[in-house]
mmCIF file of C-alpha atoms in Angstrom:
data_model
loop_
_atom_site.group_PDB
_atom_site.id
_atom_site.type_symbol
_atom_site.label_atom_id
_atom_site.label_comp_id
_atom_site.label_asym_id
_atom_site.label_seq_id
_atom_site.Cartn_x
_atom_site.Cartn_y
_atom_site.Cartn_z
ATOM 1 C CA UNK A 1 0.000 0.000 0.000
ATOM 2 C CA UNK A 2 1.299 3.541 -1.024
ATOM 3 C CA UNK A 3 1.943 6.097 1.983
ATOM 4 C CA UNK A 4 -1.442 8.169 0.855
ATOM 5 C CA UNK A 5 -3.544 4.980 1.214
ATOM 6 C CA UNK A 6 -1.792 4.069 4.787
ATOM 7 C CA UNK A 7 -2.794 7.503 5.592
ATOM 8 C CA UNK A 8 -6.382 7.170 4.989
ATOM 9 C CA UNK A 9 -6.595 4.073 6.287
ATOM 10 C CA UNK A 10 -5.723 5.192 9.601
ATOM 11 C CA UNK A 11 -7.209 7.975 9.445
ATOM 12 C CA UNK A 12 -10.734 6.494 9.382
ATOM 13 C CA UNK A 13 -9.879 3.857 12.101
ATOM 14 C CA UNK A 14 -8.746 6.780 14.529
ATOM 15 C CA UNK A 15 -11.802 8.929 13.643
ATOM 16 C CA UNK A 16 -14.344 5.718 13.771
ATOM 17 C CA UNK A 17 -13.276 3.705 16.406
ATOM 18 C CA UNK A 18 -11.053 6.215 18.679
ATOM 19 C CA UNK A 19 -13.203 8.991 18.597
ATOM 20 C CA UNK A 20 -10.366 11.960 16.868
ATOM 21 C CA UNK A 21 -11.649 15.022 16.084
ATOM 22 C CA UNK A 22 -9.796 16.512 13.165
ATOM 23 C CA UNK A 23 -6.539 14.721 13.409
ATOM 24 C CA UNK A 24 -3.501 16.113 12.376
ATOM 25 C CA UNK A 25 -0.396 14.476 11.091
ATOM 26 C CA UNK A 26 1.913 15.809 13.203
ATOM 27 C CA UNK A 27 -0.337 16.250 16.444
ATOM 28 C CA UNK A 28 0.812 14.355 19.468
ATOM 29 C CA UNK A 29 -1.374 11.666 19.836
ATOM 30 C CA UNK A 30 -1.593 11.533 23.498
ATOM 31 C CA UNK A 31 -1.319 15.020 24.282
ATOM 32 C CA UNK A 32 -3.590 16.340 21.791
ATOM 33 C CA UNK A 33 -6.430 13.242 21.527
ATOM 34 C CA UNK A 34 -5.676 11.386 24.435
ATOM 35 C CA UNK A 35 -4.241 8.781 22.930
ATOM 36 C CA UNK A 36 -2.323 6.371 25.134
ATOM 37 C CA UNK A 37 -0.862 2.932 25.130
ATOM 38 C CA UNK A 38 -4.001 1.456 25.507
ATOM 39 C CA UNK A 39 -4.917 2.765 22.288
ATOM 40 C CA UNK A 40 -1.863 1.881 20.816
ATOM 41 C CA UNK A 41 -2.224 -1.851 21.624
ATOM 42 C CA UNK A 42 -5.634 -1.972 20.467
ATOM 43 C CA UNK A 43 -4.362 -0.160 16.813
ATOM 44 C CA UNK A 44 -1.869 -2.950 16.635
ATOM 45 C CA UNK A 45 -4.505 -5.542 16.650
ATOM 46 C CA UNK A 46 -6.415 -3.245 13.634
ATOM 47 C CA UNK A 47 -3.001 -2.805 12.018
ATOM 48 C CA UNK A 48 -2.695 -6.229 11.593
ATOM 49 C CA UNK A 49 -6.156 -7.058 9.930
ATOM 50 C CA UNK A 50 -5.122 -4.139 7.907
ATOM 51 C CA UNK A 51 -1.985 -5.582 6.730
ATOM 52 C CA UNK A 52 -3.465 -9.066 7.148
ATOM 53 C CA UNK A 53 -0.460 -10.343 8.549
ATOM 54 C CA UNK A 54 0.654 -10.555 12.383
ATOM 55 C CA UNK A 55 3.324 -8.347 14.223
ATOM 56 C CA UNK A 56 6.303 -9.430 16.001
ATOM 57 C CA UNK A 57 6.980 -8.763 19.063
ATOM 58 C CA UNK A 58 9.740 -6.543 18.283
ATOM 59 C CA UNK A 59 7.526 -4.603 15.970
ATOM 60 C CA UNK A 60 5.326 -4.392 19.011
ATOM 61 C CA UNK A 61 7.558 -2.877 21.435
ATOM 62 C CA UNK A 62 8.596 -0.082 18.709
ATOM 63 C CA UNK A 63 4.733 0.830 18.299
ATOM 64 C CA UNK A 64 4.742 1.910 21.357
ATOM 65 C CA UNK A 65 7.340 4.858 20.992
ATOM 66 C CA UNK A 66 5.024 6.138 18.590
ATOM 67 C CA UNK A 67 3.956 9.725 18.389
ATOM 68 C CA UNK A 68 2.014 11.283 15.984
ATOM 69 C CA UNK A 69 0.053 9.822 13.046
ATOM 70 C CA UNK A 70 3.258 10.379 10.716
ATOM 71 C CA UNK A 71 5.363 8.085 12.982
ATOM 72 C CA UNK A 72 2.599 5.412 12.263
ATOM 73 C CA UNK A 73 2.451 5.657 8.689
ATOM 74 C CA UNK A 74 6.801 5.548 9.160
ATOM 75 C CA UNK A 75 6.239 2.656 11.521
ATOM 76 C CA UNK A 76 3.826 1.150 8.413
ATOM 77 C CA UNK A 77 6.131 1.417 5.727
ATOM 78 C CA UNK A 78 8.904 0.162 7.406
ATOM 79 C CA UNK A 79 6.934 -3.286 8.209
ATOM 80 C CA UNK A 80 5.662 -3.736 4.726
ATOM 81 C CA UNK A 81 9.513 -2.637 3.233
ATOM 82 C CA UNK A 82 10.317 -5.296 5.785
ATOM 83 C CA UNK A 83 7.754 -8.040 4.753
ATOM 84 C CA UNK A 84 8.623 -7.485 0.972
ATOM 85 C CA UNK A 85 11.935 -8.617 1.271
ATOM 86 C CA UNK B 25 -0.898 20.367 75.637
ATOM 87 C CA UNK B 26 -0.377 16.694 77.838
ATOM 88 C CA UNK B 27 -3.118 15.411 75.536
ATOM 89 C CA UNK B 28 -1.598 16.335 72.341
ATOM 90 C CA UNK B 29 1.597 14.754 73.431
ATOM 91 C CA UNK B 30 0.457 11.792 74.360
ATOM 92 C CA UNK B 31 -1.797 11.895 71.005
ATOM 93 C CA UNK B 32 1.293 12.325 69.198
ATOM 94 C CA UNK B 33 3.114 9.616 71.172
ATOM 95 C CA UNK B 34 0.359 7.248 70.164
ATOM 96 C CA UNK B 35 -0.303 8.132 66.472
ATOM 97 C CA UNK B 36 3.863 7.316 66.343
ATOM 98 C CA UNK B 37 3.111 4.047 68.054
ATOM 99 C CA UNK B 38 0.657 2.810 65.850
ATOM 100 C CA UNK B 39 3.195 4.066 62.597
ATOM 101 C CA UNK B 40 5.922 1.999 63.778
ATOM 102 C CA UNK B 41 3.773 -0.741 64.655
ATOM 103 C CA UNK B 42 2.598 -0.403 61.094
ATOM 104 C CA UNK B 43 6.282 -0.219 59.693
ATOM 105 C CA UNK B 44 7.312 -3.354 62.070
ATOM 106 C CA UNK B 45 4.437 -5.545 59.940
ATOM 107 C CA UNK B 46 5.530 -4.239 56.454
ATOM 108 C CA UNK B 47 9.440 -4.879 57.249
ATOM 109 C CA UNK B 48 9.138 -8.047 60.153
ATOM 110 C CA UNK B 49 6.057 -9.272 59.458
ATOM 111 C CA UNK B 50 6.909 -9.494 56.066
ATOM 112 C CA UNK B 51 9.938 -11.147 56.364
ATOM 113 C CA UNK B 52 8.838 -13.712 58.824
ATOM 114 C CA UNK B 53 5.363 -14.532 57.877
ATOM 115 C CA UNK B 54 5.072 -13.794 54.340
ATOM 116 C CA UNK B 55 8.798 -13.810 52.269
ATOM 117 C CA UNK B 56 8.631 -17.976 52.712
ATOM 118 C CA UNK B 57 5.239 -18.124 51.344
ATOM 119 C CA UNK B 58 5.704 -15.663 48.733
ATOM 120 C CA UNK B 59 9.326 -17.449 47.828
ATOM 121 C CA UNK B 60 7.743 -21.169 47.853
ATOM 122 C CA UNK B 61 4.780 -19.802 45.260
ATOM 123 C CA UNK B 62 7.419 -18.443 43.211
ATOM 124 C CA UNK B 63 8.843 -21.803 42.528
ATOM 125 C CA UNK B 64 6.571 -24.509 42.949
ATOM 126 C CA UNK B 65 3.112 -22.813 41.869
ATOM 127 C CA UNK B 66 1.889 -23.764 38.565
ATOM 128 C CA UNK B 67 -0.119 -20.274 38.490
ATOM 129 C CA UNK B 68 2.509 -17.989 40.412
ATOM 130 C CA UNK B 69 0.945 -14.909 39.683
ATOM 131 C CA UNK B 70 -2.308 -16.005 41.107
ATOM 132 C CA UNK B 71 -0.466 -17.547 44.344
ATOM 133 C CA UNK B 72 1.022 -13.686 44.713
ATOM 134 C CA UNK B 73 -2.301 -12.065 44.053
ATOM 135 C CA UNK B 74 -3.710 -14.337 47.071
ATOM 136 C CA UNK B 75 -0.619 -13.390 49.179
ATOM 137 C CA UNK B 76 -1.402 -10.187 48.610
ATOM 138 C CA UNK B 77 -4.613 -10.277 49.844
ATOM 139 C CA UNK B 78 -3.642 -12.285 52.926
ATOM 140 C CA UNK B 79 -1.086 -9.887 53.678
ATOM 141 C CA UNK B 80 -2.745 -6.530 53.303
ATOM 142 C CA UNK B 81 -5.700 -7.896 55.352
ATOM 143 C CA UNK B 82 -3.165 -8.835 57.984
ATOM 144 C CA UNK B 83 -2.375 -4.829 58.247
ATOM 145 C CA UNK B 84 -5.649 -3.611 57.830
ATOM 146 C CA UNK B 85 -6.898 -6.229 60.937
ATOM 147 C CA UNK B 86 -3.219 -4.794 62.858
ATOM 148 C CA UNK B 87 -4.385 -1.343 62.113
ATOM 149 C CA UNK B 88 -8.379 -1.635 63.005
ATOM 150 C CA UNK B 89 -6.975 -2.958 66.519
ATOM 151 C CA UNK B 90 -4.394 -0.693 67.332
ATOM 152 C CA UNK B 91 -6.373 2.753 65.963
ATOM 153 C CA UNK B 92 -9.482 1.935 67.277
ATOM 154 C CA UNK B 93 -11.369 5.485 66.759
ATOM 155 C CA UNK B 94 -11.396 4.371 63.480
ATOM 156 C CA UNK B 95 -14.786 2.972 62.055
ATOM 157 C CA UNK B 96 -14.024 1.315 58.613
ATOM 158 C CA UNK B 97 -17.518 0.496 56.805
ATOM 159 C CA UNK B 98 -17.324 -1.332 53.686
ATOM 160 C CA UNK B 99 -20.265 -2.026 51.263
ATOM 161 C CA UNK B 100 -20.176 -6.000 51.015
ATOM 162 C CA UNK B 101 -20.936 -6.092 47.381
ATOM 163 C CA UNK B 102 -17.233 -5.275 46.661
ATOM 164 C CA UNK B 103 -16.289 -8.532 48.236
ATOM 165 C CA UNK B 104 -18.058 -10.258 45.882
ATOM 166 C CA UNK B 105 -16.869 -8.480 42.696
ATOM 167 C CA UNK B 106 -15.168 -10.891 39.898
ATOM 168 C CA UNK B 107 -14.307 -10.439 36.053
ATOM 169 C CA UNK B 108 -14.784 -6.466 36.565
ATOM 170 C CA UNK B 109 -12.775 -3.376 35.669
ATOM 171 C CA UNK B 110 -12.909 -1.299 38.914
ATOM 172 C CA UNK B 111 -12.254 2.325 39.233
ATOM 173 C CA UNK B 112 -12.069 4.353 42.392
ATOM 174 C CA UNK B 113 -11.329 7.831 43.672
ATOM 175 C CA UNK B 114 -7.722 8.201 45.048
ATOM 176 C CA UNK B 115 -6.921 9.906 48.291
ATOM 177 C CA UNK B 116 -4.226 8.359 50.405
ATOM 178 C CA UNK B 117 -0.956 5.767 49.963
ATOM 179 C CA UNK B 118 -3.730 3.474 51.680
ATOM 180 C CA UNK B 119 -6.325 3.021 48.954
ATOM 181 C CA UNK B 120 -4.519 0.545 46.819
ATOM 182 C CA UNK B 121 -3.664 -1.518 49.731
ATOM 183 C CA UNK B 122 -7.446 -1.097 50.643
ATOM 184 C CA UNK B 123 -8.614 -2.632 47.849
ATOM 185 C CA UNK B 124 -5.752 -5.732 47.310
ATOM 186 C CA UNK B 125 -7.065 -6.433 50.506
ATOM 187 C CA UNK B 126 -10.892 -6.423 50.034
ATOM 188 C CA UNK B 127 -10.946 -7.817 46.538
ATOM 189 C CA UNK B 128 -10.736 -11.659 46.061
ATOM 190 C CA UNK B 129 -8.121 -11.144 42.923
ATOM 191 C CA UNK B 130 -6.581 -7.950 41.555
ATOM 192 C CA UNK B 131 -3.934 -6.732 39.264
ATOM 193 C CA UNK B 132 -3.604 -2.362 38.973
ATOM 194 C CA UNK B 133 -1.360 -0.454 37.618
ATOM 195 C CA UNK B 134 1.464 0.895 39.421
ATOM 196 C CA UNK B 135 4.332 3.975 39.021
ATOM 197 C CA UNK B 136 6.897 2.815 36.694
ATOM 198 C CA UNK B 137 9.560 3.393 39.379
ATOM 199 C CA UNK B 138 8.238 1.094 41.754
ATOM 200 C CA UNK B 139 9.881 -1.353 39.169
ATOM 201 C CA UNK B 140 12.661 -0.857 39.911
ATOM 202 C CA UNK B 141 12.824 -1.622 43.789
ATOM 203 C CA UNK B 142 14.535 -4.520 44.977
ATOM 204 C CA UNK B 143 11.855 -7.141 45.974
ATOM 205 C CA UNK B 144 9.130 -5.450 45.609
ATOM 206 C CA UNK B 145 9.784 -4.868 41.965
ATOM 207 C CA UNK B 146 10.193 -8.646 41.669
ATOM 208 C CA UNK B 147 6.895 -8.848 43.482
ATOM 209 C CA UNK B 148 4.639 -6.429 41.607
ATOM 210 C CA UNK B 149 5.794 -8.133 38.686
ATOM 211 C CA UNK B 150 4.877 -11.318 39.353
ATOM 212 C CA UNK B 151 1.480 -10.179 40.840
ATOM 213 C CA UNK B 152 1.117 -9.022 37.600
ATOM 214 C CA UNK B 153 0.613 -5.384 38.007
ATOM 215 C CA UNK B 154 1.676 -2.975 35.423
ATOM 216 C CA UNK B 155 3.281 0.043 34.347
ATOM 217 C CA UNK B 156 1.541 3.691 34.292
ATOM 218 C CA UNK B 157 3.786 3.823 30.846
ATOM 219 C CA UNK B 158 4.517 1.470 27.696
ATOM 220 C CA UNK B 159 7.691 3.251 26.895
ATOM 221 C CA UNK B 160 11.319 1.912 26.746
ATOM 222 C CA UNK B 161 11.939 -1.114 29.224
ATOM 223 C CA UNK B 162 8.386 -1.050 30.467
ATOM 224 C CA UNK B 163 7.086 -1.695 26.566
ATOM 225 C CA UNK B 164 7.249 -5.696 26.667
ATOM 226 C CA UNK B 165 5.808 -5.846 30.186
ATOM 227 C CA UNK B 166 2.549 -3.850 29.448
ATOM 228 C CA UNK B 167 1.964 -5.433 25.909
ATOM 229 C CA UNK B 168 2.672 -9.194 27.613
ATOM 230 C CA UNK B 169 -0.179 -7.845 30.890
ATOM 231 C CA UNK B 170 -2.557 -6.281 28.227
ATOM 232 C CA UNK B 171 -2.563 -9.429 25.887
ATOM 233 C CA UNK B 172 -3.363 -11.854 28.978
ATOM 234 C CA UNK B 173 -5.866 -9.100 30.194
ATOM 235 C CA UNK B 174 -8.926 -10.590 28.461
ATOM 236 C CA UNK B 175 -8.290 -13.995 29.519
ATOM 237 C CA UNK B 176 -7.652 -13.195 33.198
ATOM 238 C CA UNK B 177 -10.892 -11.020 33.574
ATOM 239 C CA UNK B 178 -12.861 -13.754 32.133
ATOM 240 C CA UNK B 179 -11.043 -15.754 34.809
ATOM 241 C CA UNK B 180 -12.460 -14.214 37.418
ATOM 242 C CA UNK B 181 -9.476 -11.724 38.070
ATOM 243 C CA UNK B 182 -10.028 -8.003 38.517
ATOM 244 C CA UNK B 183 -8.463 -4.918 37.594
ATOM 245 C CA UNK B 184 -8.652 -1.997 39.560
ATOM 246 C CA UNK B 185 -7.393 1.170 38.692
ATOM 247 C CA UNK B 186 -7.544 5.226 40.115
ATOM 248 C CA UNK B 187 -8.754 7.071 36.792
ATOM 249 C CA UNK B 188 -7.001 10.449 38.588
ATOM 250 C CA UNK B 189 -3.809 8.599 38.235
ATOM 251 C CA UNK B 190 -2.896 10.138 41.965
ATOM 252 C CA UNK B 191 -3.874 10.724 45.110
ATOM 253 C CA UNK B 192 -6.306 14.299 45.102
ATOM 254 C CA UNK B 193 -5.787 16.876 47.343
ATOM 255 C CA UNK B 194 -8.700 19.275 47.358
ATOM 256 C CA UNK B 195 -11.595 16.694 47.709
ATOM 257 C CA UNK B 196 -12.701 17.172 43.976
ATOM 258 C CA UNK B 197 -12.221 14.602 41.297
ATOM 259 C CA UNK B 198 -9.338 15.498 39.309
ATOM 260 C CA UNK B 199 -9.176 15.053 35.813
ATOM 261 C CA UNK B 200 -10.158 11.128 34.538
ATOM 262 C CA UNK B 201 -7.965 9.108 32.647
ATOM 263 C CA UNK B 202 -9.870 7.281 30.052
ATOM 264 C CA UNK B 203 -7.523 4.038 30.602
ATOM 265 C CA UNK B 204 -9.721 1.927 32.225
ATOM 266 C CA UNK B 205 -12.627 2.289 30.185
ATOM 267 C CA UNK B 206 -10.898 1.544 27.148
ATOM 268 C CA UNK B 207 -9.268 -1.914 28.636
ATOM 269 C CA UNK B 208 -12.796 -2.870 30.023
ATOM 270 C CA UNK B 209 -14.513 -2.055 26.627
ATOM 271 C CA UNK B 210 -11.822 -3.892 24.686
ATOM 272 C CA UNK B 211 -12.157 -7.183 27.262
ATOM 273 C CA UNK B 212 -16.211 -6.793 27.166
ATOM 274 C CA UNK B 213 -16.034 -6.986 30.699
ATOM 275 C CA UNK B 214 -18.230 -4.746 33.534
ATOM 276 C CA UNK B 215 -16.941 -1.797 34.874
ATOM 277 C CA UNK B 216 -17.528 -0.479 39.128
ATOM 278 C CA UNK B 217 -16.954 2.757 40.402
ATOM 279 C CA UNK B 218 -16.078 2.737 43.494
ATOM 280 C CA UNK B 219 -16.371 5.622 46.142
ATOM 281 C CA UNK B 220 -13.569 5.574 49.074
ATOM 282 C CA UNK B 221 -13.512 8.431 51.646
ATOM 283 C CA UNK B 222 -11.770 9.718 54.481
ATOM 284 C CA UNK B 223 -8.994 7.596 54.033
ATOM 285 C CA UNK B 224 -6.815 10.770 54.040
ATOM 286 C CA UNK B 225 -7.820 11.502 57.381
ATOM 287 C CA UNK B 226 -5.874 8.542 58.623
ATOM 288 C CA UNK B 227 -2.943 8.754 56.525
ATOM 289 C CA UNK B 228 -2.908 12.247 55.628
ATOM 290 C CA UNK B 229 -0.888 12.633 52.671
ATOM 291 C CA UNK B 230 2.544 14.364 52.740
ATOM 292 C CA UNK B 231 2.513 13.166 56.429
ATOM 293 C CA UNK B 232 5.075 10.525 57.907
ATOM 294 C CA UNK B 233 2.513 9.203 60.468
ATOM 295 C CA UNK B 234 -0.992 8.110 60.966
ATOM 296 C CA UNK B 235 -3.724 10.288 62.397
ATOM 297 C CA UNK B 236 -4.997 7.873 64.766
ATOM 298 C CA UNK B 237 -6.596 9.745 67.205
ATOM 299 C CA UNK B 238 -9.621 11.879 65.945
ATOM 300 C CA UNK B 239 -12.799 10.032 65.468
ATOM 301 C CA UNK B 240 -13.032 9.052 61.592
ATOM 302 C CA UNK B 241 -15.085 6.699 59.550
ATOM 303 C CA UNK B 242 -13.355 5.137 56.616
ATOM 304 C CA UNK B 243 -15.959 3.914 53.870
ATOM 305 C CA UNK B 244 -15.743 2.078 50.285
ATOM 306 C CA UNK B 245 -18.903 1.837 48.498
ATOM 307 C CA UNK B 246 -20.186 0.836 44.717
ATOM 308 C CA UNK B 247 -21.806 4.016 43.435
ATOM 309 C CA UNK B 248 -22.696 2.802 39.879
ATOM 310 C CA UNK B 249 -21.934 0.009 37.293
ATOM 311 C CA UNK B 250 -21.605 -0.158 33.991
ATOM 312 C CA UNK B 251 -22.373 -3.674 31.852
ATOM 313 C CA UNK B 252 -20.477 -4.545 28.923
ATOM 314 C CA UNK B 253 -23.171 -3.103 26.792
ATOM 315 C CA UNK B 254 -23.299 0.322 28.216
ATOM 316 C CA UNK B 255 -19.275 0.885 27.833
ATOM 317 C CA UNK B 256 -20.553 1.120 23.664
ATOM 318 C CA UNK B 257 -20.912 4.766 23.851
ATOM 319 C CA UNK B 258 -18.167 8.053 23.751
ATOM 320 C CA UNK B 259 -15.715 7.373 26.403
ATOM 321 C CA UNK B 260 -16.404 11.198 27.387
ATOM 322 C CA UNK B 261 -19.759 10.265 28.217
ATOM 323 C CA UNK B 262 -19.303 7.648 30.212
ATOM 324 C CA UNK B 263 -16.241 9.626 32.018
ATOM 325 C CA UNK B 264 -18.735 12.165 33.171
ATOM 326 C CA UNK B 265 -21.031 9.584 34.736
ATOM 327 C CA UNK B 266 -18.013 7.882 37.027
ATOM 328 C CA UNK B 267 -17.450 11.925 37.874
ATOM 329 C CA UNK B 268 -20.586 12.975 38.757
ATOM 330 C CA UNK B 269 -21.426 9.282 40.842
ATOM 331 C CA UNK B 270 -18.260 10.267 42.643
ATOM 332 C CA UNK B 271 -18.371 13.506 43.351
ATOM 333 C CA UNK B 272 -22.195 13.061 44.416
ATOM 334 C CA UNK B 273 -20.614 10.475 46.999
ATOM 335 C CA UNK B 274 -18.408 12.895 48.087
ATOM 336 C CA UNK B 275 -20.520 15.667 48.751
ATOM 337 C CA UNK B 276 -22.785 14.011 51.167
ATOM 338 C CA UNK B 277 -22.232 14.580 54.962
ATOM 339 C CA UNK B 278 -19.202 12.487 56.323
ATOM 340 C CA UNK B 279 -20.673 10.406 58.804
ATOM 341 C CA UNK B 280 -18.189 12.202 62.023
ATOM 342 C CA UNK B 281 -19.500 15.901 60.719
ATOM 343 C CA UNK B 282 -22.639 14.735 62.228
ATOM 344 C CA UNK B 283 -23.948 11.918 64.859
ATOM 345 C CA UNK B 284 -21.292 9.116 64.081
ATOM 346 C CA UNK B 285 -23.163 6.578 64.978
ATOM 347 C CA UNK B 286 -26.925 7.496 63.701
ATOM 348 C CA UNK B 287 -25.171 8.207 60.426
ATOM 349 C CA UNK B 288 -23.239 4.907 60.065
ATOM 350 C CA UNK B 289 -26.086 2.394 58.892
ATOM 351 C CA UNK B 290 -28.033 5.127 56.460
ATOM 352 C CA UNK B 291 -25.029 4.628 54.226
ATOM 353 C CA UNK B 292 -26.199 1.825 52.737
ATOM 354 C CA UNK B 293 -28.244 -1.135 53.373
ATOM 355 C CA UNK B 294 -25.806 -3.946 52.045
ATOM 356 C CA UNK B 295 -22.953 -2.144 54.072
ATOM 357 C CA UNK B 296 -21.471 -3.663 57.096
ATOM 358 C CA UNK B 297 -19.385 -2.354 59.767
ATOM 359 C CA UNK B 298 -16.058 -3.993 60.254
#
């Protein structure tokens, strides 16, 4: 998936089932929707329907250093560069 | 001016009393247990959990005897509670021991720091308590404690947690961390709000030693429940509710501001004293 379909991707799920209001790309998550690790774990599980694949636990652990929707879409592009090869 | 000495005198009496269980006591009583579950339970963080209870019960039974101007009324239902997400106002460094001790199983989450203390680091973490934080070291710990969560609600475990995040210092409810309704929406299981007062009258926070000596009445009460079903709607929403049970709780007359004991048994029905 290209970066711009990533992007909307997300972007529904955190409007639909995390209840953002206008997110921007660079907002901090936590500080500016509330978004905390909770959250993350539960966008992991989404994540991986999305990419219909499962996460390591490694992959994991980095999610949760996350920080604004652009560090997600990094975080997504770097598992799928990883899964291609 | 004698009085308030020997007030003084006592209310550092019952402290060190208190200390002598959590350091002796410990050591004696408990340390073998908790060492033996450690290596021959098949389920060790549900042998802690138990110890846990057993032990904090120990020091609330110490404390009830040796500070007895203290009435402690607790609404029975809470003993009963299983499966449940449990959220409660936070005003003293006794509430979390408060509720290990009343609730049958429970995991919370705890300050990342307390991680790092010798023993009781090692303990916490095998109770199965968490972090307040998923970042750096503590990452692998919360996702392991949030994968298992489902399972060991449905178990018959609980999870209790202070929405404030800490203790509050003007009697209001502070600010409500959304937390605990999002872990009991994801695990579909119920949700309690729990309403604890005048437990910083004992232990008054930013103070070494227990208030022993004025007349209080320590109380823990369910003030609403939500099912699975109900936990559907905005998280906002439901954040008000838990606020407005509470503070509604906390804005009726404490039982020693008027006649102690014609007040005690109007709290509620179910309620016993102990």
């Amino acid at each position: 998936m290209t970066r711009d379909i990533l992007q909307e991707k997300i972007l529904t799920i955190l409007v639909q089932d995390f209840e953002f209001q206008q997110p921007g790309l660079d907002d901090n998550l936590r500080d500016v929707h509330g978004f905390d690790s909770i959250d993350a774990i539960e966008l992991l599980g989404k994540i991986e329907i999305m990419l219909g694949c499962s996460l390591t636990r490694e992959e994991k652990e980095k999610a949760m250093e996350i920080r604004t929707i652009n560090d997600i879409l990094d975080y997504l592009e770097k598992i799928q560069q990883g899964r291609v090869r | 001016m004698q009085s308030a000495i020997v007030n003084r005198a006592l209310d550092v009496a019952v402290t060190l009393i208190c200390w002598l269980y959590f350091t002796l006591g410990f050591l004696v009583f408990f340390s073998p247990r908790y060492l033996a579950a450690a290596l021959f339970s098949s389920q060790p963080e549900l042998a802690f959990q138990r110890l846990n209870r057993s032990f904090y019960r120990g020091f609330f039974a110490l404390l009830r005897t040796i500070a007895p101007r203290q009435q402690w009324v607790v609404d029975e239902r809470i003993k009963t509670l299983h499966s449940a997400v449990i959220v409660c106002n936070h005003l003293s460094y006794l509430d979390p021991l408060l509720l290990i001790a009343l609730l049958d199983r429970s995991k919370t989450v705890v300050k990342p720091i307390f991680f790092s203390v010798p023993i009781f680091g090692w303990l916490i973490r095998t109770s199965g308590y968490f972090p307040a934080t998923a970042t750096g070291k503590f990452a692998g710990l919360m996702l392991t404690q949030m994968e298992s969560m489902e399972s060991y609600l449905a178990a018959g475990g609980n999870l209790f947690i202070f929405p404030e995040g800490t203790r509050g210092r003007d009697g209001r409810i502070g600010t409500l961390n959304q937390g605990a309704l999002k872990i009991a929406r994801h695990c579909g299981a119920p949700v309690h709000v729990l309403c604890l007062r005048n437990t910083d009258r004992l232990f008054i926070p930013g103070v070494f030693f227990f208030s022993t000596r004025t007349p209080n009445c320590i109380s823990v009460r369910q003030v609403d429940h939500f099912l699975p079903g109900e936990l559907q709607g905005r998280l906002s929403d439901l954040s008000t509710r838990i606020r407005q049970a509470l503070e509604s709780c906390l804005s009726e007359t404490s039982p020693q501001e008027g006649d102690h004991n014609r007040e005690l048994p109007s709290i509620m029905p179910s309620e016993t004293k102990r």
